[in-house]
Amino acid sequence: MIGKRMLDEMNDQIKHETFSAYLYFAMAADFHAKGFDGMAEWMKVQAQEELGHALRFFHHIEERGGRIELQAIDKPQIEWESPLAAYEAALKHEEFITSRINDLVSVAREENDNAAGIMLQWFVSEQVEEEASVGKVLDMLKLIGESGHGLLMADRELGQRVAGPLTTGEEAAEAAA
Ligand SMILES: [Fe+2]
Ligand SMILES: [Fe+2]
C-alpha cells in the first residue's frame, strides 16, 4: 500500500500534469487563433502526452490501493506575444515539472518506496526528452527571428508531429512481462 506522503505527492502531480495539458491546450488555441495551425497541432500532441502522464500517476495510485483525490486546476495564461514567447514559457514549465519529478524521487528515497522509485525513473528520462524537444523548437525559432517566411516553414514542419496512443505505462509493463 502506498504511504500517505507519497500518495499526497502523487495526487499533487496528477494536478501538475493535467495543468501541463491545460497550458499546452491554451497555447494550441492561441496558435490556432493566429494562423499557426502546425504549432497548434504540435501543442495538442504535447497536451495529450501530458494527459498520459497524469494517467500514469492515476494508475500507480490505484494499483497500490491509494485514494485518488483530484484538485482544482488553475486557469492557464491564454495568450503569448509570439511563438518564441510561448515555447520559452513551455520550456520554463517543463523545467518546473522536472524539479517536481526530482522532488518525488527524493520523497521515494526518504520513504523507502521502491515501487514509486522505479515508476518515477520513467519520468526522469521523459523529462530529459521533454526539455530537449521543446529546446529544439526554441533553437529553431530563435534562428528564424522575425522572418514571416521562416515562421511559415517552421509551422509546416511542426505540424508533422503525430500523437502516439495514450499510454499509461501499464501496456508497456504488460508487454514486457
Ligand atoms: Fe508531463
Ligand atoms: Fe511535459
XYZ file of C-alpha atoms and ligand atoms in Angstrom:
179
model
C 0.000 0.000 0.000
C 1.199 3.461 -0.865
C 2.266 5.669 2.068
C 0.456 8.904 2.911
C 3.319 11.206 1.984
C 3.877 9.680 -1.465
C 0.120 9.487 -2.027
C -0.214 13.229 -1.390
C 2.731 13.995 -3.671
C 1.314 11.859 -6.484
C -2.163 13.327 -6.139
C -0.452 16.687 -6.438
C 1.434 15.524 -9.507
C -1.821 14.499 -11.228
C -2.778 18.160 -10.901
C 0.561 19.379 -12.300
C 0.438 17.009 -15.284
C -3.190 17.929 -16.002
C -2.312 21.604 -15.737
C 0.521 20.952 -18.213
C -2.083 19.609 -20.657
C -4.247 22.666 -19.986
C -1.336 25.029 -20.600
C -0.461 23.336 -23.903
C -4.117 23.294 -24.983
C -4.147 27.043 -24.276
C -1.045 27.509 -26.415
C -2.658 25.389 -29.159
C -5.749 27.601 -29.080
C -3.643 30.769 -29.217
C -1.570 29.419 -32.130
C -4.699 28.386 -33.977
C -6.266 31.822 -33.488
C -3.147 33.406 -35.009
C -2.961 31.111 -38.027
C -0.134 28.879 -36.809
C -2.047 25.652 -37.361
C 1.070 23.465 -37.397
C 2.242 24.712 -34.000
C -1.317 24.305 -32.735
C -1.173 20.625 -33.737
C 2.230 20.236 -32.084
C 0.823 21.630 -28.842
C -2.252 19.388 -28.994
C 0.020 16.347 -29.269
C 2.045 17.695 -26.347
C -1.138 18.163 -24.296
C -2.224 14.575 -24.989
C 1.121 13.299 -23.747
C 0.595 15.227 -20.529
C -2.776 13.561 -20.019
C -0.930 10.258 -20.438
C 1.455 11.359 -17.672
C -1.460 12.183 -15.375
C -2.895 8.714 -16.083
C 0.386 7.041 -15.167
C 0.192 8.587 -11.685
C -3.530 7.818 -11.510
C -2.946 4.133 -12.203
C 0.035 3.884 -9.897
C -2.073 5.174 -7.007
C -4.948 2.853 -7.937
C -2.738 -0.205 -8.168
C -1.307 0.473 -4.749
C -4.631 0.872 -3.001
C -4.444 4.659 -2.635
C -7.323 7.087 -2.927
C -7.224 9.468 -5.877
C -8.067 12.986 -4.797
C -8.403 15.371 -7.715
C -7.592 19.013 -7.152
C -8.625 22.253 -8.808
C -6.750 23.159 -11.992
C -5.708 26.785 -12.409
C -6.771 28.740 -15.462
C -3.725 28.951 -17.751
C -2.469 32.078 -19.499
C -4.379 32.292 -22.783
C -2.201 34.456 -24.982
C 1.501 34.789 -25.811
C 3.097 37.591 -27.778
C 4.899 35.304 -30.238
C 5.602 31.627 -30.938
C 9.026 32.214 -29.371
C 7.441 33.539 -26.169
C 5.084 30.544 -25.997
C 7.866 27.995 -26.440
C 10.007 29.850 -23.902
C 7.123 29.561 -21.431
C 6.774 25.868 -22.318
C 10.456 25.249 -21.561
C 10.179 27.095 -18.263
C 7.164 24.994 -17.355
C 8.958 21.749 -18.254
C 11.867 22.795 -16.051
C 9.406 23.245 -13.198
C 7.950 19.769 -13.857
C 11.465 18.304 -13.896
C 12.083 19.820 -10.461
C 8.782 18.295 -9.258
C 9.826 14.849 -10.522
C 13.173 15.234 -8.758
C 11.329 16.115 -5.541
C 9.199 12.982 -5.895
C 12.319 10.872 -6.428
C 13.716 12.314 -3.181
C 10.493 11.504 -1.318
C 10.574 7.930 -2.687
C 14.125 7.571 -1.382
C 13.304 9.067 2.020
C 10.201 6.903 2.411
C 11.977 3.791 1.132
C 9.267 3.500 -1.521
C 10.977 1.380 -4.180
C 7.824 0.843 -6.244
C 7.422 4.601 -6.652
C 11.173 4.936 -7.217
C 11.057 2.539 -10.172
C 7.911 4.122 -11.603
C 9.473 7.580 -11.333
C 12.585 6.562 -13.261
C 10.480 6.624 -16.432
C 9.580 10.234 -15.678
C 13.210 11.200 -15.073
C 14.072 10.076 -18.636
C 10.856 11.514 -20.041
C 11.686 14.958 -18.630
C 15.106 14.894 -20.305
C 13.313 14.234 -23.595
C 10.622 16.843 -22.910
C 13.134 19.601 -22.245
C 15.173 18.558 -25.286
C 12.218 18.543 -27.674
C 10.953 21.956 -26.541
C 14.535 23.263 -26.570
C 14.956 22.113 -30.167
C 11.901 24.079 -31.308
C 13.123 27.060 -29.328
C 16.514 26.985 -31.076
C 14.761 26.885 -34.434
C 12.506 29.842 -33.543
C 15.492 31.870 -32.335
C 17.250 31.287 -35.659
C 14.152 32.322 -37.589
C 13.638 35.542 -35.635
C 11.055 37.830 -37.203
C 11.070 36.210 -40.655
C 7.499 35.541 -41.764
C 8.657 33.047 -44.352
C 10.760 31.215 -41.773
C 7.835 31.038 -39.348
C 5.615 29.642 -42.085
C 8.158 26.909 -42.830
C 8.576 26.117 -39.115
C 4.812 25.964 -38.690
C 4.573 23.444 -41.529
C 7.325 21.305 -40.072
C 5.945 21.323 -36.523
C 2.519 20.338 -37.858
C 4.006 16.957 -38.873
C 4.152 15.792 -35.264
C 1.680 12.980 -34.658
C 0.219 11.703 -31.425
C 1.062 8.242 -30.228
C -1.553 6.178 -28.406
C -2.497 7.480 -24.966
C -0.384 5.088 -22.903
C -0.391 4.794 -19.156
C 2.712 2.671 -18.743
C 0.716 -0.445 -17.916
C 0.662 -1.621 -21.536
C 4.453 -1.464 -21.774
C 4.880 -3.263 -18.445
C 2.433 -5.980 -19.505
C 4.128 -6.427 -22.887
C 7.478 -6.846 -21.141
C 6.102 -9.397 -18.648
Fe 4.367 15.629 -18.075
Fe 5.798 17.693 -20.202
